Amino acid sequence: MRILAAMSGGVDSAVAAARAVEAGHDVVGVHLALSRAGGTLRTGSRGCCTIEDALDARRAADVLGIPFYVWDFSERFRDDVIGDFIAEYQAGRTPNPCMRCNEKIKFAALLERAIELGFDAVCTGHYATLIEGVQGLELHRASDNAKDQSYVLGVLTAEQLAHTYFPLGTTPSKAIVRAEAEARGLSVAQKPDSHDICFIPDGDTRGWLAEKVGTATGEIVDRSGSVVGSHEGAHAFTVGQRRGLKLGVPASDGKPRFVLEVRPVSNTVVVGPKEALAIAEIAGERFSWAGAGPQEATFDCHVQIRAHSEPVPATAHLTDEGVRVVPETPLDGVAPGQTAVLYVGTRVLGQFTIDTTVSAVPVGA
């Protein structure tokens, strides 16, 4: 096949490209420039898509002997990922920018251009596997559960899966990937993995949002509506948050309080006890299926609400409004805006963005 290898400058994408070459494919490497004012240096594992990363990707391509290009996707990234991130926080939701990047950039904008240029597939260093099932291609978890990235790929559609290539999916461990990179002479063999939000490399999300959307004083209230504190912008808070609340009125039981809800219209933050974070039901309108969808309107599955959280047995219901999921045991600290990925065994069935939640602990209980 003609393969376009997306090379981030990290060890995973470099080894994925190397395996594509070794498998006999016609491979071209490409690095996505996602910021026109990208930093020149990383700080340990913080940040990505920097000039340093582009140079690391180029060096890897040179070692592999493949053509290499840098494509400017900064405008699309600004509009579809950063813009979405800001808008979601302004709406009182907690977005996942990695999901949006996979959905809008790596497997939409990049894949579209690749197909236009005659490539058969885009190769990435994601840890996930593709299996040909009875009803077509299926997305499954990686062999190494600790590195499994199927959750962040849950946004992919059947058409996109048909043009993807994940050479690392069956690799037993990341240590094997690093050893292989070392053996191939790739300088990124011991490069740290990226963490945090790539466009907020210092990790100060609250400060970054305050700079982008400003501050506005509002009230912090308990579940009964009593004012217990104030804040300088509801967008700086997320469901489940405990630190940084600076409450002026202590809880009657003396226990810590957590953010339960963010109300952007009234610029109000609702806090309460930890047990009130338990969620008995989630639902969302925006959903997609990773391959063939479910055959029944009600079906058993597992639901996962974070990239590295444990999947929980659940029952899903397809309705005229979207998808509603009832877990067997309550979910902890779910925020509107998060992505719920549905699994059947190791297979990713699909995903939806959480719009509404139902607490397992009624007010006053």
mmCIF file of N, CA and C in Angstrom, residues 172-260:
data_model
loop_
_atom_site.group_PDB
_atom_site.id
_atom_site.type_symbol
_atom_site.label_atom_id
_atom_site.label_comp_id
_atom_site.label_asym_id
_atom_site.label_seq_id
_atom_site.Cartn_x
_atom_site.Cartn_y
_atom_site.Cartn_z
ATOM 1 N N PRO A 172 3.415 -6.333 22.746
ATOM 2 C CA PRO A 172 3.121 -6.641 24.155
ATOM 3 C C PRO A 172 3.425 -5.521 25.139
ATOM 4 N N SER A 173 4.426 -4.672 24.849
ATOM 5 C CA SER A 173 4.753 -3.621 25.814
ATOM 6 C C SER A 173 5.499 -2.477 25.140
ATOM 7 N N LYS A 174 5.457 -1.308 25.791
ATOM 8 C CA LYS A 174 6.171 -0.136 25.290
ATOM 9 C C LYS A 174 7.676 -0.361 25.340
ATOM 10 N N ALA A 175 8.139 -1.161 26.293
ATOM 11 C CA ALA A 175 9.573 -1.433 26.412
ATOM 12 C C ALA A 175 10.102 -2.069 25.129
ATOM 13 N N ILE A 176 9.292 -2.904 24.501
ATOM 14 C CA ILE A 176 9.692 -3.555 23.243
ATOM 15 C C ILE A 176 9.835 -2.505 22.140
ATOM 16 N N VAL A 177 8.926 -1.536 22.124
ATOM 17 C CA VAL A 177 8.982 -0.473 21.119
ATOM 18 C C VAL A 177 10.255 0.351 21.291
ATOM 19 N N ARG A 178 10.583 0.695 22.528
ATOM 20 C CA ARG A 178 11.795 1.487 22.768
ATOM 21 C C ARG A 178 13.051 0.691 22.390
ATOM 22 N N ALA A 179 13.071 -0.599 22.722
ATOM 23 C CA ALA A 179 14.224 -1.429 22.374
ATOM 24 C C ALA A 179 14.372 -1.530 20.862
ATOM 25 N N GLU A 180 13.252 -1.640 20.172
ATOM 26 C CA GLU A 180 13.286 -1.715 18.706
ATOM 27 C C GLU A 180 13.810 -0.414 18.114
ATOM 28 N N ALA A 181 13.373 0.712 18.670
ATOM 29 C CA ALA A 181 13.850 2.007 18.194
ATOM 30 C C ALA A 181 15.356 2.129 18.379
ATOM 31 N N GLU A 182 15.846 1.653 19.530
ATOM 32 C CA GLU A 182 17.284 1.672 19.811
ATOM 33 C C GLU A 182 18.033 0.834 18.786
ATOM 34 N N ALA A 183 17.500 -0.352 18.506
ATOM 35 C CA ALA A 183 18.161 -1.247 17.561
ATOM 36 C C ALA A 183 18.170 -0.675 16.144
ATOM 37 N N ARG A 184 17.156 0.108 15.822
ATOM 38 C CA ARG A 184 17.068 0.701 14.474
ATOM 39 C C ARG A 184 17.873 1.991 14.355
ATOM 40 N N GLY A 185 18.461 2.440 15.449
ATOM 41 C CA GLY A 185 19.254 3.663 15.414
ATOM 42 C C GLY A 185 18.433 4.928 15.428
ATOM 43 N N LEU A 186 17.223 4.858 15.975
ATOM 44 C CA LEU A 186 16.362 6.036 16.044
ATOM 45 C C LEU A 186 16.675 6.825 17.313
ATOM 46 N N SER A 187 16.986 8.096 17.175
ATOM 47 C CA SER A 187 17.434 8.913 18.304
ATOM 48 C C SER A 187 16.337 9.159 19.331
ATOM 49 N N VAL A 188 15.078 8.885 18.965
ATOM 50 C CA VAL A 188 13.958 9.138 19.889
ATOM 51 C C VAL A 188 13.664 7.934 20.778
ATOM 52 N N ALA A 189 14.532 6.944 20.779
ATOM 53 C CA ALA A 189 14.263 5.693 21.499
ATOM 54 C C ALA A 189 13.897 5.919 22.961
ATOM 55 N N GLN A 190 14.542 6.859 23.628
ATOM 56 C CA GLN A 190 14.276 7.092 25.049
ATOM 57 C C GLN A 190 13.579 8.427 25.309
ATOM 58 N N LYS A 191 13.026 9.008 24.276
ATOM 59 C CA LYS A 191 12.337 10.287 24.430
ATOM 60 C C LYS A 191 11.083 10.111 25.284
ATOM 61 N N PRO A 192 10.844 10.990 26.273
ATOM 62 C CA PRO A 192 9.668 10.842 27.143
ATOM 63 C C PRO A 192 8.369 10.976 26.357
ATOM 64 N N ASP A 193 7.338 10.272 26.814
ATOM 65 C CA ASP A 193 6.014 10.420 26.217
ATOM 66 C C ASP A 193 5.463 11.800 26.561
ATOM 67 N N SER A 194 4.616 12.317 25.685
ATOM 68 C CA SER A 194 3.984 13.606 25.945
ATOM 69 C C SER A 194 2.816 13.433 26.903
ATOM 70 N N HIS A 195 2.670 14.410 27.786
ATOM 71 C CA HIS A 195 1.541 14.434 28.713
ATOM 72 C C HIS A 195 0.931 15.825 28.686
ATOM 73 N N ASP A 196 -0.190 15.974 29.348
ATOM 74 C CA ASP A 196 -0.882 17.245 29.449
ATOM 75 C C ASP A 196 -1.451 17.664 28.094
ATOM 76 N N ILE A 197 -2.120 18.795 28.074
ATOM 77 C CA ILE A 197 -2.718 19.325 26.849
ATOM 78 C C ILE A 197 -1.616 19.983 26.040
ATOM 79 N N CYS A 198 -1.467 19.579 24.789
ATOM 80 C CA CYS A 198 -0.293 20.004 24.019
ATOM 81 C C CYS A 198 -0.205 21.509 23.844
ATOM 82 N N PHE A 199 -1.361 22.210 23.771
ATOM 83 C CA PHE A 199 -1.291 23.656 23.576
ATOM 84 C C PHE A 199 -1.275 24.424 24.904
ATOM 85 N N ILE A 200 -1.237 23.684 26.032
ATOM 86 C CA ILE A 200 -1.032 24.306 27.350
ATOM 87 C C ILE A 200 0.106 23.546 28.029
ATOM 88 N N PRO A 201 1.330 23.641 27.514
ATOM 89 C CA PRO A 201 2.433 22.809 27.997
ATOM 90 C C PRO A 201 2.827 23.034 29.442
ATOM 91 N N ASP A 202 2.489 24.208 30.015
ATOM 92 C CA ASP A 202 2.853 24.431 31.415
ATOM 93 C C ASP A 202 1.832 23.824 32.368
ATOM 94 N N GLY A 203 0.729 23.285 31.819
ATOM 95 C CA GLY A 203 -0.266 22.610 32.635
ATOM 96 C C GLY A 203 -1.227 23.526 33.374
ATOM 97 N N ASP A 204 -1.097 24.843 33.217
ATOM 98 C CA ASP A 204 -1.962 25.789 33.924
ATOM 99 C C ASP A 204 -3.204 26.092 33.094
ATOM 100 N N THR A 205 -4.140 25.144 33.084
ATOM 101 C CA THR A 205 -5.352 25.301 32.281
ATOM 102 C C THR A 205 -6.177 26.488 32.747
ATOM 103 N N ARG A 206 -6.292 26.663 34.074
ATOM 104 C CA ARG A 206 -7.094 27.771 34.596
ATOM 105 C C ARG A 206 -6.531 29.113 34.144
ATOM 106 N N GLY A 207 -5.214 29.279 34.257
ATOM 107 C CA GLY A 207 -4.597 30.530 33.846
ATOM 108 C C GLY A 207 -4.734 30.771 32.351
ATOM 109 N N TRP A 208 -4.588 29.703 31.572
ATOM 110 C CA TRP A 208 -4.705 29.816 30.109
ATOM 111 C C TRP A 208 -6.111 30.238 29.719
ATOM 112 N N LEU A 209 -7.122 29.636 30.350
ATOM 113 C CA LEU A 209 -8.506 29.988 30.044
ATOM 114 C C LEU A 209 -8.828 31.415 30.471
ATOM 115 N N ALA A 210 -8.307 31.821 31.630
ATOM 116 C CA ALA A 210 -8.550 33.185 32.097
ATOM 117 C C ALA A 210 -8.001 34.200 31.106
ATOM 118 N N GLU A 211 -6.852 33.877 30.516
ATOM 119 C CA GLU A 211 -6.239 34.769 29.521
ATOM 120 C C GLU A 211 -7.072 34.837 28.248
ATOM 121 N N LYS A 212 -7.693 33.700 27.890
ATOM 122 C CA LYS A 212 -8.453 33.638 26.636
ATOM 123 C C LYS A 212 -9.857 34.217 26.764
ATOM 124 N N VAL A 213 -10.522 33.952 27.898
ATOM 125 C CA VAL A 213 -11.934 34.346 28.005
ATOM 126 C C VAL A 213 -12.183 35.387 29.099
ATOM 127 N N GLY A 214 -11.157 35.762 29.847
ATOM 128 C CA GLY A 214 -11.314 36.768 30.884
ATOM 129 C C GLY A 214 -11.857 36.197 32.183
ATOM 130 N N THR A 215 -12.100 37.078 33.140
ATOM 131 C CA THR A 215 -12.624 36.662 34.442
ATOM 132 C C THR A 215 -13.951 37.369 34.702
ATOM 133 N N ALA A 216 -14.779 36.744 35.524
ATOM 134 C CA ALA A 216 -16.071 37.323 35.898
ATOM 135 C C ALA A 216 -16.474 36.739 37.247
ATOM 136 N N THR A 217 -16.595 37.592 38.245
ATOM 137 C CA THR A 217 -16.906 37.127 39.591
ATOM 138 C C THR A 217 -18.281 36.471 39.640
ATOM 139 N N GLY A 218 -18.357 35.332 40.324
ATOM 140 C CA GLY A 218 -19.620 34.622 40.474
ATOM 141 C C GLY A 218 -19.688 33.924 41.810
ATOM 142 N N GLU A 219 -20.810 33.241 42.062
ATOM 143 C CA GLU A 219 -21.022 32.591 43.345
ATOM 144 C C GLU A 219 -20.727 31.102 43.301
ATOM 145 N N ILE A 220 -20.247 30.591 44.433
ATOM 146 C CA ILE A 220 -20.148 29.150 44.651
ATOM 147 C C ILE A 220 -21.244 28.805 45.658
ATOM 148 N N VAL A 221 -22.109 27.866 45.290
ATOM 149 C CA VAL A 221 -23.243 27.516 46.149
ATOM 150 C C VAL A 221 -23.227 26.026 46.457
ATOM 151 N N ASP A 222 -23.910 25.656 47.564
ATOM 152 C CA ASP A 222 -24.056 24.233 47.853
ATOM 153 C C ASP A 222 -25.323 23.710 47.163
ATOM 154 N N ARG A 223 -25.662 22.454 47.384
ATOM 155 C CA ARG A 223 -26.790 21.844 46.664
ATOM 156 C C ARG A 223 -28.136 22.463 47.044
ATOM 157 N N SER A 224 -28.184 23.093 48.188
ATOM 158 C CA SER A 224 -29.431 23.742 48.598
ATOM 159 C C SER A 224 -29.556 25.161 48.056
ATOM 160 N N GLY A 225 -28.481 25.657 47.443
ATOM 161 C CA GLY A 225 -28.497 27.006 46.888
ATOM 162 C C GLY A 225 -27.864 28.052 47.780
ATOM 163 N N SER A 226 -27.379 27.674 48.960
ATOM 164 C CA SER A 226 -26.741 28.625 49.863
ATOM 165 C C SER A 226 -25.351 29.005 49.357
ATOM 166 N N VAL A 227 -25.041 30.286 49.406
ATOM 167 C CA VAL A 227 -23.739 30.773 48.935
ATOM 168 C C VAL A 227 -22.661 30.402 49.950
ATOM 169 N N VAL A 228 -21.607 29.741 49.478
ATOM 170 C CA VAL A 228 -20.519 29.313 50.361
ATOM 171 C C VAL A 228 -19.170 29.862 49.918
ATOM 172 N N GLY A 229 -19.150 30.639 48.838
ATOM 173 C CA GLY A 229 -17.889 31.186 48.357
ATOM 174 C C GLY A 229 -18.090 31.962 47.074
ATOM 175 N N SER A 230 -16.996 32.422 46.506
ATOM 176 C CA SER A 230 -17.044 33.152 45.236
ATOM 177 C C SER A 230 -15.884 32.721 44.356
ATOM 178 N N HIS A 231 -15.960 33.076 43.097
ATOM 179 C CA HIS A 231 -14.913 32.706 42.144
ATOM 180 C C HIS A 231 -14.763 33.801 41.103
ATOM 181 N N GLU A 232 -13.773 33.672 40.233
ATOM 182 C CA GLU A 232 -13.517 34.687 39.215
ATOM 183 C C GLU A 232 -13.785 34.173 37.801
ATOM 184 N N GLY A 233 -14.557 33.129 37.690
ATOM 185 C CA GLY A 233 -14.894 32.593 36.368
ATOM 186 C C GLY A 233 -15.262 31.129 36.445
ATOM 187 N N ALA A 234 -16.512 30.792 36.140
ATOM 188 C CA ALA A 234 -16.966 29.397 36.239
ATOM 189 C C ALA A 234 -16.210 28.484 35.287
ATOM 190 N N HIS A 235 -15.689 29.050 34.192
ATOM 191 C CA HIS A 235 -14.982 28.236 33.202
ATOM 192 C C HIS A 235 -13.721 27.582 33.781
ATOM 193 N N ALA A 236 -13.245 28.098 34.923
ATOM 194 C CA ALA A 236 -12.007 27.572 35.513
ATOM 195 C C ALA A 236 -12.243 26.330 36.358
ATOM 196 N N PHE A 237 -13.501 25.898 36.477
ATOM 197 C CA PHE A 237 -13.824 24.763 37.330
ATOM 198 C C PHE A 237 -14.347 23.588 36.512
ATOM 199 N N THR A 238 -14.103 22.391 37.028
ATOM 200 C CA THR A 238 -14.598 21.194 36.362
ATOM 201 C C THR A 238 -15.161 20.236 37.402
ATOM 202 N N VAL A 239 -16.126 19.445 37.008
ATOM 203 C CA VAL A 239 -16.778 18.510 37.917
ATOM 204 C C VAL A 239 -15.740 17.569 38.542
ATOM 205 N N GLY A 240 -15.832 17.387 39.843
ATOM 206 C CA GLY A 240 -14.905 16.528 40.576
ATOM 207 C C GLY A 240 -13.746 17.276 41.194
ATOM 208 N N GLN A 241 -13.588 18.561 40.851
ATOM 209 C CA GLN A 241 -12.478 19.348 41.373
ATOM 210 C C GLN A 241 -12.633 19.569 42.874
ATOM 211 N N ARG A 242 -11.536 19.458 43.610
ATOM 212 C CA ARG A 242 -11.541 19.691 45.055
ATOM 213 C C ARG A 242 -10.642 20.864 45.433
ATOM 214 N N ARG A 243 -9.498 20.949 44.809
ATOM 215 C CA ARG A 243 -8.523 21.981 45.169
ATOM 216 C C ARG A 243 -8.882 23.333 44.537
ATOM 217 N N GLY A 244 -8.457 24.387 45.212
ATOM 218 C CA GLY A 244 -8.604 25.727 44.656
ATOM 219 C C GLY A 244 -9.989 26.324 44.788
ATOM 220 N N LEU A 245 -10.888 25.744 45.611
ATOM 221 C CA LEU A 245 -12.245 26.267 45.727
ATOM 222 C C LEU A 245 -12.309 27.500 46.635
ATOM 223 N N LYS A 246 -11.445 27.556 47.659
ATOM 224 C CA LYS A 246 -11.366 28.715 48.563
ATOM 225 C C LYS A 246 -12.740 29.082 49.126
ATOM 226 N N LEU A 247 -13.391 28.110 49.718
ATOM 227 C CA LEU A 247 -14.729 28.313 50.247
ATOM 228 C C LEU A 247 -14.685 29.073 51.570
ATOM 229 N N GLY A 248 -15.599 30.039 51.733
ATOM 230 C CA GLY A 248 -15.623 30.835 52.951
ATOM 231 C C GLY A 248 -16.467 30.220 54.045
ATOM 232 N N VAL A 249 -17.340 29.264 53.691
ATOM 233 C CA VAL A 249 -18.217 28.630 54.666
ATOM 234 C C VAL A 249 -17.914 27.141 54.696
ATOM 235 N N PRO A 250 -17.466 26.606 55.821
ATOM 236 C CA PRO A 250 -17.149 25.175 55.884
ATOM 237 C C PRO A 250 -18.411 24.326 55.836
ATOM 238 N N ALA A 251 -18.254 23.073 55.407
ATOM 239 C CA ALA A 251 -19.379 22.144 55.385
ATOM 240 C C ALA A 251 -19.788 21.798 56.808
ATOM 241 N N SER A 252 -21.080 21.541 57.022
ATOM 242 C CA SER A 252 -21.577 21.251 58.368
ATOM 243 C C SER A 252 -20.942 20.008 58.970
ATOM 244 N N ASP A 253 -20.568 19.049 58.093
ATOM 245 C CA ASP A 253 -19.942 17.819 58.592
ATOM 246 C C ASP A 253 -18.425 17.910 58.619
ATOM 247 N N GLY A 254 -17.890 19.042 58.181
ATOM 248 C CA GLY A 254 -16.449 19.246 58.204
ATOM 249 C C GLY A 254 -15.681 18.551 57.101
ATOM 250 N N LYS A 255 -16.396 17.865 56.213
ATOM 251 C CA LYS A 255 -15.728 17.112 55.140
ATOM 252 C C LYS A 255 -15.453 18.006 53.927
ATOM 253 N N PRO A 256 -14.488 17.628 53.105
ATOM 254 C CA PRO A 256 -14.192 18.417 51.898
ATOM 255 C C PRO A 256 -15.389 18.432 50.942
ATOM 256 N N ARG A 257 -15.474 19.492 50.161
ATOM 257 C CA ARG A 257 -16.513 19.572 49.141
ATOM 258 C C ARG A 257 -15.878 19.584 47.749
ATOM 259 N N PHE A 258 -16.647 19.111 46.810
ATOM 260 C CA PHE A 258 -16.176 18.959 45.441
ATOM 261 C C PHE A 258 -17.125 19.690 44.483
ATOM 262 N N VAL A 259 -16.606 20.046 43.312
ATOM 263 C CA VAL A 259 -17.462 20.668 42.299
ATOM 264 C C VAL A 259 -18.402 19.604 41.742
ATOM 265 N N LEU A 260 -19.707 19.878 41.819
ATOM 266 C CA LEU A 260 -20.715 18.953 41.307
ATOM 267 C C LEU A 260 -21.294 19.408 39.970
#
